[in-house]
Coordinates of C-alpha atoms and ligand atoms in Angstrom, one line a residue:
M1 CA 6.5 7.0 11.6
T2 CA 9.9 5.9 10.5
S3 CA 12.4 8.8 10.9
F4 CA 15.6 9.4 9.1
R5 CA 18.5 8.8 11.4
G6 CA 21.5 9.4 9.3
G7 CA 24.1 12.1 8.9
S8 CA 23.8 12.1 5.1
S9 CA 25.9 14.4 3.0
S10 CA 22.5 15.7 1.7
G11 CA 21.2 16.1 5.2
A12 CA 22.1 18.1 8.2
A13 CA 25.9 18.0 7.9
K14 CA 26.0 19.5 4.5
P15 CA 27.3 23.1 4.3
R16 CA 24.9 25.5 2.7
H17 CA 25.5 26.2 -0.9
H18 CA 25.8 29.7 -2.4
D19 CA 24.4 29.1 -5.8
R20 CA 21.7 31.6 -5.3
D21 CA 24.2 34.5 -4.9
A22 CA 26.2 33.3 -7.9
R23 CA 23.1 33.2 -10.1
G24 CA 21.8 36.6 -9.1
G25 CA 19.1 35.5 -6.6
R26 CA 17.3 32.7 -8.6
G27 CA 19.1 29.4 -7.7
P28 CA 18.5 26.3 -9.7
R29 CA 15.3 26.1 -11.7
A30 CA 12.6 23.6 -10.8
G31 CA 13.1 20.2 -12.5
R32 CA 16.9 20.7 -12.7
P33 CA 18.4 19.7 -9.4
A34 CA 21.8 21.3 -9.1
H35 CA 22.8 21.9 -5.5
D36 CA 20.7 19.9 -3.1
P37 CA 19.8 16.8 -5.2
A38 CA 18.2 14.8 -2.4
R39 CA 15.7 17.5 -1.3
M40 CA 15.1 18.5 -4.9
T41 CA 14.4 14.9 -5.8
A42 CA 12.0 14.5 -2.9
Y43 CA 10.3 17.8 -4.0
Q44 CA 9.9 16.5 -7.6
A45 CA 8.4 13.2 -6.4
L46 CA 5.8 15.2 -4.3
L47 CA 5.1 17.4 -7.4
A48 CA 4.5 14.3 -9.5
V49 CA 2.2 12.8 -6.9
H50 CA 0.2 15.9 -6.3
R51 CA 0.1 17.4 -9.8
D52 CA 0.1 14.3 -12.0
D53 CA -1.5 11.7 -9.7
A54 CA 1.7 9.6 -9.9
Y55 CA 2.5 6.9 -7.4
A56 CA 5.6 7.7 -5.3
N57 CA 6.9 4.1 -5.3
L58 CA 6.8 4.1 -9.1
V59 CA 8.1 7.6 -9.8
L60 CA 10.8 7.9 -7.2
P61 CA 13.3 5.2 -8.5
G62 CA 13.6 7.0 -11.8
L63 CA 14.0 10.4 -10.2
L64 CA 16.8 9.0 -7.9
R65 CA 18.6 7.6 -11.0
E66 CA 18.2 10.8 -12.9
A67 CA 19.7 12.8 -10.0
G68 CA 22.5 10.2 -9.6
L69 CA 21.6 9.6 -6.0
F70 CA 22.8 6.4 -4.3
G71 CA 23.3 5.1 -0.8
R72 CA 22.6 7.5 2.1
D73 CA 21.6 10.3 -0.2
A74 CA 19.0 8.1 -1.9
A75 CA 17.8 6.9 1.5
F76 CA 17.4 10.5 2.7
A77 CA 15.5 11.5 -0.4
T78 CA 13.3 8.4 0.0
E79 CA 12.6 9.1 3.6
L80 CA 11.7 12.7 2.9
T81 CA 9.3 11.7 0.1
Y82 CA 7.6 8.8 1.8
G83 CA 7.5 10.4 5.2
T84 CA 6.1 13.7 3.9
L85 CA 3.4 12.0 1.8
R86 CA 2.3 9.8 4.7
A87 CA 2.1 12.7 7.2
R88 CA 0.6 15.1 4.7
G89 CA -2.7 15.8 6.4
T90 CA -1.1 16.5 9.8
L91 CA 1.7 18.6 8.3
D92 CA -1.0 20.6 6.5
R93 CA -2.7 21.4 9.8
I94 CA 0.6 22.5 11.3
I95 CA 1.4 24.6 8.3
E96 CA -2.1 26.2 8.3
S97 CA -1.7 27.1 12.0
A98 CA 1.8 28.6 11.4
A99 CA 0.8 30.4 8.2
D100 CA -2.6 31.4 9.6
R101 CA -4.1 30.5 6.2
D102 CA -5.7 27.4 4.7
V103 CA -3.1 25.3 2.7
S104 CA -5.4 25.5 -0.3
R105 CA -4.5 29.2 -0.4
I106 CA -0.7 28.5 -0.7
D107 CA 0.7 28.0 -4.2
P108 CA 1.3 24.3 -4.8
P109 CA 5.1 24.5 -5.3
A110 CA 5.6 26.5 -2.1
R111 CA 3.1 24.2 -0.3
D112 CA 5.0 21.0 -1.2
A113 CA 8.3 22.6 -0.3
L114 CA 6.8 23.7 3.1
R115 CA 5.5 20.1 3.6
L116 CA 9.0 18.8 3.1
G117 CA 10.4 21.4 5.4
A118 CA 7.9 20.8 8.1
Y119 CA 8.6 17.1 7.9
Q120 CA 12.3 17.7 8.3
L121 CA 11.7 19.9 11.3
L122 CA 9.3 17.6 13.1
H123 CA 10.2 14.1 12.1
T124 CA 14.0 14.0 11.4
R125 CA 17.2 14.9 13.1
V126 CA 18.0 17.5 10.5
P127 CA 18.9 20.6 12.6
A128 CA 16.3 23.3 12.5
H129 CA 18.6 25.9 10.9
A130 CA 19.4 23.4 8.1
A131 CA 15.7 22.5 7.6
V132 CA 14.7 26.2 7.4
A133 CA 17.6 27.3 5.2
S134 CA 17.2 24.4 2.7
T135 CA 13.5 24.9 2.5
V136 CA 13.8 28.6 1.8
D137 CA 16.4 27.8 -0.8
L138 CA 14.1 25.3 -2.4
V139 CA 11.2 27.8 -2.5
H140 CA 13.6 30.3 -4.1
S141 CA 14.1 27.8 -6.8
V142 CA 10.5 26.7 -7.4
A143 CA 8.3 29.7 -6.3
P144 CA 10.7 32.7 -5.9
G145 CA 7.9 35.1 -4.8
A146 CA 7.1 33.0 -1.8
A147 CA 10.6 32.7 -0.2
G148 CA 9.9 35.3 2.4
F149 CA 6.6 33.7 3.4
A150 CA 8.2 30.3 3.5
N151 CA 11.0 31.6 5.8
A152 CA 8.4 33.1 8.2
V153 CA 6.3 29.9 8.3
M154 CA 9.3 27.6 8.7
R155 CA 10.6 29.8 11.6
R156 CA 7.2 29.6 13.3
I157 CA 7.0 25.8 12.9
A158 CA 10.6 25.5 14.3
E159 CA 9.4 27.2 17.5
H160 CA 7.7 23.9 18.7
D161 CA 8.5 20.2 18.6
L162 CA 6.0 17.6 17.1
D163 CA 4.3 16.9 20.4
A164 CA 3.7 20.5 21.1
W165 CA 2.3 21.0 17.6
L166 CA 0.0 18.0 17.9
A167 CA -1.3 19.3 21.2
K168 CA -2.1 22.5 19.4
V169 CA -3.7 21.2 16.2
A170 CA -5.3 17.8 17.2
P171 CA -8.8 17.6 18.7
A172 CA -8.8 16.7 22.4
E173 CA -8.6 12.9 22.9
Q174 CA -11.5 12.9 25.4
E175 CA -13.9 14.9 23.2
D176 CA -13.1 13.5 19.8
P177 CA -11.0 10.3 20.1
V178 CA -11.2 9.5 16.4
G179 CA -10.3 13.0 15.3
H180 CA -7.4 13.0 17.8
L181 CA -6.0 9.7 16.4
A182 CA -6.5 10.9 12.8
V183 CA -4.2 13.9 13.4
T184 CA -1.7 12.3 15.8
Q185 CA -1.3 9.2 13.6
H186 CA -1.5 10.9 10.2
H187 CA -4.7 9.3 8.7
P188 CA -7.9 10.7 7.4
E189 CA -10.8 10.5 9.9
W190 CA -13.0 8.3 7.7
I191 CA -10.2 5.7 7.5
V192 CA -9.6 5.7 11.2
R193 CA -13.4 5.2 11.7
A194 CA -13.4 2.3 9.2
F195 CA -10.4 0.6 10.9
R196 CA -11.9 1.1 14.3
E197 CA -15.1 -0.5 13.2
A198 CA -13.3 -3.5 11.7
L199 CA -11.4 -3.9 15.0
G200 CA -14.6 -4.1 16.9
G201 CA -14.4 -0.6 18.3
D202 CA -11.1 -1.0 20.1
L203 CA -9.4 2.4 20.1
A204 CA -6.1 1.3 21.6
E205 CA -5.8 -1.4 19.0
T206 CA -6.8 1.0 16.3
E207 CA -3.9 3.2 17.4
R208 CA -1.5 0.3 17.1
L209 CA -2.7 -0.4 13.6
L210 CA -2.3 3.2 12.6
A211 CA 1.2 3.3 14.0
A212 CA 2.1 0.1 12.0
D213 CA 0.7 1.8 8.9
N214 CA 3.3 4.6 9.4
E215 CA 6.2 2.2 9.2
R216 CA 7.8 1.2 5.9
P217 CA 7.2 -2.5 5.5
E218 CA 9.9 -5.1 5.0
V219 CA 10.1 -6.6 1.5
H220 CA 8.7 -10.1 1.5
L221 CA 9.7 -12.7 -1.2
C222 CA 7.7 -15.8 -2.1
A223 CA 9.9 -18.8 -2.9
R224 CA 7.9 -20.5 -5.6
P225 CA 6.9 -24.0 -4.7
G226 CA 8.8 -26.5 -6.7
R227 CA 11.3 -24.0 -7.8
A228 CA 12.9 -22.7 -4.6
D229 CA 12.9 -23.5 -0.9
A230 CA 12.3 -20.6 1.5
V231 CA 15.1 -21.6 4.0
E232 CA 17.6 -21.9 1.2
L233 CA 16.4 -18.7 -0.5
A234 CA 16.7 -16.9 2.9
D235 CA 20.3 -18.1 3.1
T236 CA 21.1 -17.1 -0.4
V237 CA 19.7 -13.5 -0.1
G238 CA 20.7 -12.9 3.5
G239 CA 17.1 -12.8 4.6
M240 CA 14.9 -14.6 7.2
P241 CA 12.3 -17.3 6.6
G242 CA 8.8 -15.9 7.1
A243 CA 6.9 -16.4 10.4
F244 CA 3.8 -17.9 8.8
S245 CA 3.8 -18.7 5.1
P246 CA 6.0 -21.7 4.2
Y247 CA 7.1 -19.8 1.1
A248 CA 7.9 -16.4 2.7
V249 CA 11.3 -14.9 3.1
Y250 CA 11.8 -11.5 4.7
L251 CA 14.5 -9.6 2.8
G252 CA 16.6 -7.6 5.2
G253 CA 17.8 -5.0 2.7
G254 CA 18.9 -4.5 -0.8
S255 CA 17.0 -4.2 -4.0
P256 CA 14.9 -7.2 -4.8
G257 CA 15.0 -6.4 -8.5
E258 CA 18.7 -7.2 -8.5
L259 CA 18.3 -10.7 -7.2
V260 CA 19.1 -13.6 -9.6
E261 CA 16.3 -15.6 -7.9
I262 CA 13.8 -13.0 -9.0
K263 CA 15.2 -12.6 -12.5
T264 CA 15.1 -16.4 -13.0
G265 CA 11.6 -16.9 -11.7
R266 CA 12.5 -18.9 -8.6
A267 CA 10.9 -16.3 -6.4
H268 CA 8.8 -13.1 -6.6
V269 CA 8.1 -10.2 -4.4
Q270 CA 4.9 -10.7 -2.5
D271 CA 3.5 -9.7 0.9
E272 CA 3.3 -12.7 3.2
G273 CA -0.5 -12.0 3.7
S274 CA -1.1 -12.4 0.0
Q275 CA 0.9 -15.7 0.0
L276 CA -1.3 -16.9 2.9
V277 CA -4.6 -16.2 1.3
A278 CA -3.7 -17.7 -2.0
T279 CA -2.3 -20.8 -0.2
A280 CA -5.4 -21.1 1.9
L281 CA -7.5 -21.5 -1.2
A282 CA -5.2 -24.2 -2.6
Q283 CA -5.0 -26.0 0.8
A284 CA -8.7 -26.1 1.6
P285 CA -10.1 -29.7 1.5
L286 CA -12.1 -30.5 -1.6
D287 CA -14.1 -33.6 -2.6
G288 CA -13.9 -34.8 -6.2
R289 CA -12.2 -33.3 -9.1
D290 CA -9.4 -30.8 -8.4
E291 CA -7.9 -29.9 -11.7
R292 CA -9.3 -26.6 -12.9
W293 CA -8.4 -23.5 -11.0
L294 CA -9.5 -19.9 -11.8
D295 CA -8.0 -16.5 -10.7
L296 CA -10.7 -14.1 -11.7
C297 CA -8.8 -10.8 -11.0
A298 CA -5.2 -11.8 -11.7
G299 CA -3.2 -8.7 -12.6
P300 CA -0.4 -8.0 -12.0
G301 CA 0.0 -11.7 -11.2
G302 CA 1.4 -12.1 -7.7
K303 CA -1.2 -14.7 -6.5
A304 CA -1.5 -16.2 -10.0
G305 CA 2.3 -16.9 -9.9
L306 CA 2.0 -18.7 -6.6
L307 CA -1.3 -20.5 -7.5
A308 CA 0.2 -21.7 -10.9
A309 CA 3.3 -23.0 -9.1
L310 CA 1.1 -24.9 -6.6
A311 CA -1.1 -26.1 -9.6
A312 CA 2.0 -27.5 -11.3
Q313 CA 2.8 -29.6 -8.2
R314 CA -0.8 -30.8 -8.0
G315 CA -1.5 -31.6 -11.7
A316 CA -4.0 -28.8 -11.9
H317 CA -4.2 -25.9 -14.5
L318 CA -4.8 -22.3 -13.7
T319 CA -6.9 -19.9 -15.8
A320 CA -5.9 -16.3 -14.9
V321 CA -8.3 -13.6 -16.0
E322 CA -7.5 -9.9 -16.1
V323 CA -9.5 -7.1 -17.7
T324 CA -6.7 -4.6 -18.3
E325 CA -4.4 -5.5 -21.2
H326 CA -1.1 -4.3 -19.8
R327 CA -1.8 -6.0 -16.5
A328 CA -2.8 -9.2 -18.4
R329 CA 0.7 -9.1 -20.0
M330 CA 2.2 -8.9 -16.5
V331 CA 0.2 -11.9 -15.5
E332 CA 1.6 -13.8 -18.5
A333 CA 5.1 -13.0 -17.3
A334 CA 4.3 -14.1 -13.8
V335 CA 3.0 -17.5 -14.8
R336 CA 5.5 -18.2 -17.7
G337 CA 6.6 -21.9 -17.8
M338 CA 3.8 -23.0 -15.5
P339 CA 0.5 -24.7 -16.3
A340 CA -1.6 -21.5 -16.8
T341 CA -3.6 -19.7 -19.4
V342 CA -4.1 -16.0 -19.2
L343 CA -7.3 -14.4 -20.5
C344 CA -7.7 -10.7 -21.1
A345 CA -11.4 -10.6 -20.3
D346 CA -14.0 -9.2 -17.9
G347 CA -14.3 -11.7 -15.0
R348 CA -18.1 -11.0 -15.0
S349 CA -18.4 -12.8 -18.3
V350 CA -18.6 -16.2 -16.7
G351 CA -21.2 -18.2 -18.5
T352 CA -21.1 -16.1 -21.7
D353 CA -17.3 -16.4 -22.5
H354 CA -16.7 -19.9 -23.7
D355 CA -13.3 -20.0 -21.8
L356 CA -15.2 -19.2 -18.6
P357 CA -17.9 -21.8 -18.4
A358 CA -20.4 -21.8 -15.6
G359 CA -19.7 -24.6 -13.2
G360 CA -16.4 -25.3 -14.9
F361 CA -13.9 -24.7 -12.1
D362 CA -12.9 -26.5 -8.9
R363 CA -11.2 -23.6 -7.0
V364 CA -11.7 -19.9 -7.8
L365 CA -10.0 -16.9 -6.4
V366 CA -11.6 -13.5 -6.5
D367 CA -8.9 -11.0 -5.4
A368 CA -11.3 -8.1 -5.9
P369 CA -10.4 -4.6 -6.8
C370 CA -10.7 -2.6 -3.6
T371 CA -9.7 0.6 -1.9
G372 CA -6.4 -0.9 -0.9
L373 CA -6.7 0.4 2.7
G374 CA -4.9 -2.7 3.8
S375 CA -1.7 -1.7 2.2
L376 CA -1.3 1.9 3.1
R377 CA 2.2 1.1 4.4
R378 CA 3.5 0.7 0.9
R379 CA 1.6 3.5 -0.9
P380 CA 2.3 6.5 1.2
E381 CA 0.1 8.9 -0.7
S382 CA -2.9 6.7 -1.0
R383 CA -4.5 7.4 2.4
W384 CA -5.0 11.0 1.3
R385 CA -6.0 10.2 -2.3
R386 CA -8.7 7.6 -1.5
Q387 CA -12.2 9.0 -0.7
P388 CA -15.3 7.5 0.8
S389 CA -17.0 8.1 -2.6
D390 CA -14.6 5.4 -4.0
L391 CA -16.6 2.7 -2.1
P392 CA -19.9 2.5 -3.9
P393 CA -18.5 1.7 -7.4
L394 CA -15.9 -0.7 -6.0
T395 CA -18.4 -2.6 -3.8
K396 CA -20.7 -3.0 -6.8
L397 CA -17.9 -4.5 -8.8
Q398 CA -16.8 -6.7 -5.9
R399 CA -20.3 -8.2 -5.5
E400 CA -20.6 -8.7 -9.3
L401 CA -17.2 -10.5 -9.5
L402 CA -18.0 -12.7 -6.4
G403 CA -21.3 -13.5 -8.1
A404 CA -19.4 -14.5 -11.2
A405 CA -17.0 -16.6 -9.2
L406 CA -19.9 -18.4 -7.5
R407 CA -21.3 -19.1 -11.0
A408 CA -17.9 -20.3 -12.3
V409 CA -17.3 -22.9 -9.5
R410 CA -18.8 -26.4 -9.7
P411 CA -21.1 -27.7 -7.0
G412 CA -18.9 -28.7 -4.1
G413 CA -16.1 -26.4 -5.3
L414 CA -14.4 -23.6 -3.4
V415 CA -14.3 -19.8 -3.8
A416 CA -11.9 -17.5 -2.0
Y417 CA -13.0 -13.9 -1.8
V418 CA -10.0 -11.7 -1.0
T419 CA -9.5 -8.0 -0.5
C420 CA -6.5 -5.9 0.5
S421 CA -8.8 -3.8 2.6
P422 CA -10.3 -4.3 6.0
H423 CA -13.2 -2.0 5.4
L424 CA -16.3 -4.0 6.5
V425 CA -18.3 -2.7 3.5
E426 CA -15.7 -4.3 1.2
T427 CA -15.3 -7.5 3.2
K428 CA -18.1 -9.1 5.1
V429 CA -20.8 -6.8 3.7
S430 CA -19.7 -7.4 0.1
V431 CA -19.7 -11.2 0.7
S432 CA -23.1 -11.4 2.3
E433 CA -24.7 -9.1 -0.3
A434 CA -23.3 -11.1 -3.2
V435 CA -24.6 -14.3 -1.7
R436 CA -28.0 -12.9 -0.9
R437 CA -28.6 -11.1 -4.2
G438 CA -27.4 -14.0 -6.3
G439 CA -29.5 -16.5 -4.2
F440 CA -26.5 -18.8 -4.0
D441 CA -26.5 -21.9 -1.8
V442 CA -23.1 -21.7 -0.1
D443 CA -21.5 -22.7 3.2
F444 CA -18.6 -20.8 4.8
V445 CA -15.5 -22.8 5.3
D446 CA -13.6 -21.7 8.3
A447 CA -10.5 -20.0 6.8
R448 CA -8.7 -20.3 10.2
E449 CA -8.5 -24.0 9.6
V450 CA -6.6 -23.7 6.4
L451 CA -4.1 -21.0 7.6
P452 CA -0.9 -22.2 9.3
A453 CA -1.5 -23.9 12.6
G454 CA -0.8 -21.7 15.6
M455 CA -1.2 -18.4 13.7
P456 CA -2.3 -15.9 16.4
G457 CA -5.0 -13.2 16.1
L458 CA -7.3 -14.9 13.5
G459 CA -10.5 -13.9 15.3
D460 CA -13.7 -16.0 15.6
G461 CA -14.0 -17.1 12.0
P462 CA -15.2 -18.3 9.6
T463 CA -13.7 -15.3 7.7
V464 CA -10.2 -14.0 8.6
Q465 CA -8.8 -10.5 8.7
L466 CA -5.0 -10.2 8.7
W467 CA -3.4 -7.1 10.1
P468 CA -0.1 -5.2 9.8
H469 CA 0.2 -4.7 13.6
K470 CA -0.6 -8.3 14.5
H471 CA 0.9 -10.3 11.6
G472 CA 3.3 -7.9 9.9
T473 CA 1.3 -8.4 6.7
D474 CA -1.0 -6.2 4.7
A475 CA -4.5 -6.2 6.0
M476 CA -5.8 -9.0 3.7
F477 CA -9.3 -10.3 4.2
I478 CA -10.4 -13.8 3.1
A479 CA -13.8 -15.5 3.0
L480 CA -13.8 -19.1 1.9
L481 CA -17.1 -20.4 0.4
R482 CA -18.2 -23.8 -0.7
R483 CA -20.9 -23.9 -3.2
N484 CA -23.6 -26.5 -2.5
A485 CA -25.6 -26.6 -5.6
Ligands
SAM1 C1 -6.5 -6.5 -6.3 S1 -6.0 -6.6 -7.9 C2 -5.5 -8.2 -8.1 C3 -4.1 -8.5 -7.6 C4 -3.6 -9.8 -8.1 N1 -4.5 -10.9 -7.7 C5 -2.2 -10.1 -7.5 O1 -2.1 -10.9 -6.5 O2 -1.2 -9.7 -8.1 C6 -7.5 -6.5 -8.8 C7 -7.3 -6.7 -10.3 O3 -8.6 -6.9 -10.9 C8 -8.6 -6.3 -12.1 N2 -10.0 -6.1 -12.5 C9 -10.8 -5.1 -12.3 N3 -12.1 -5.3 -12.8 C10 -12.0 -6.6 -13.4 C11 -13.0 -7.3 -14.1 N4 -14.2 -6.9 -14.3 N5 -12.6 -8.5 -14.5 C12 -11.3 -9.0 -14.3 N6 -10.4 -8.3 -13.7 C13 -10.7 -7.1 -13.2 C14 -7.8 -5.0 -12.0 O4 -7.4 -4.5 -13.2 C15 -6.7 -5.5 -11.0 O5 -5.6 -5.9 -11.8

């Protein structure tokens, strides 16, 4: 877990305000940060996530702007928001133990304020007295009747450090190793189980993966082939060329949205793992015609942008399909100026939509809708929002879309099935089921052969699973299939 290490003016060093006394015991009202804008902003982000199902990475930038937070104050608010959301399940266990009641029986505003407070106490260097006082102040603002309760709970939490609390609330490692990891590494148990299974049962490695999931990932850029060079781009933006993808640049800091290279379409933000799987499809050897490429699940357009740039260099044309209209518009923006056509259509309509003829394409990407368990690093709330019940409808769609891709590709052509999830049900099982049920005659192409030479940790093939703790990428899965007839 990344921890805040600063002495921000909104953090520990700030003297306590006295607004409450001046206002006759109420303090600022919820939604109107007046005295502690960083904590109030983090609280509002949590509220939006838990009440409105918002995504923190989408909602937080606007809240920071509204509150006029920059620099260290913005970093503090961001750390509080992301850290609290990631650790939520474990913080809740600690709060339950300290409050001696289930978190479901605590009013949501007080509950979120307590989560923020517990996070400060156990994961940051904010001094205990500042964490307690600022949390009680926040509860005064958002749930005045619970201020006394919050004070008591915070004081009880402050009696122990994180290790002591984990020893108290986590199941014993010997008796329940998965339950233990779930609590100590802040993940739901069903996800720990799924990761462990995908890693062949190795608990120590599962722990390394979970720890990597708790770190905020570095921003990766993709230097678009033919438009930018990764080494030059790295120099220009003060970043580092990526370890594996020839197009990757690791952006040390700063906001990618401000970069001229992004605004002018020379580069886009894209995880290196996503770059690798899209490039693998483009690089795989193919006999015969190689002109018609298809991206069957293209929105918002990251891989389509890279594929279209590669298609431009190779004299090919990309058809990019996306079922959601606003995402199809994002794909259009991502491929502008490149040889690509965007269709707002259901990818399963191959053979019935005249723009998606059966056997009409040489290379096809299915970047299937999935649980996204491979990118938990960048969506702090999603580990607690996702449920095992999400799997059946998603795997049905995945199999149907892969079936459509296998119908769309010509005999001898290639299909890449990709997920941003390592869950075996969404990866190997979805592939084998789609092939079996569709009765397709296919061969697996060893994906390791078309990933950069010398890349470590690619397993036994022919499919490849990338990992945050091994490759510093999202946990992207790729299966490459050649259709025989
Ligand atoms: C994992 S995302 C694709 C990410 C994209 N390839 C990229 O790199 O930016 C899956 C996309 O598939 C779209 N989708 C879902 N069902 C679809 C369908 N039946 N046909 C086409 N697209 C679909 C979703 O709206 C979503 O945008």
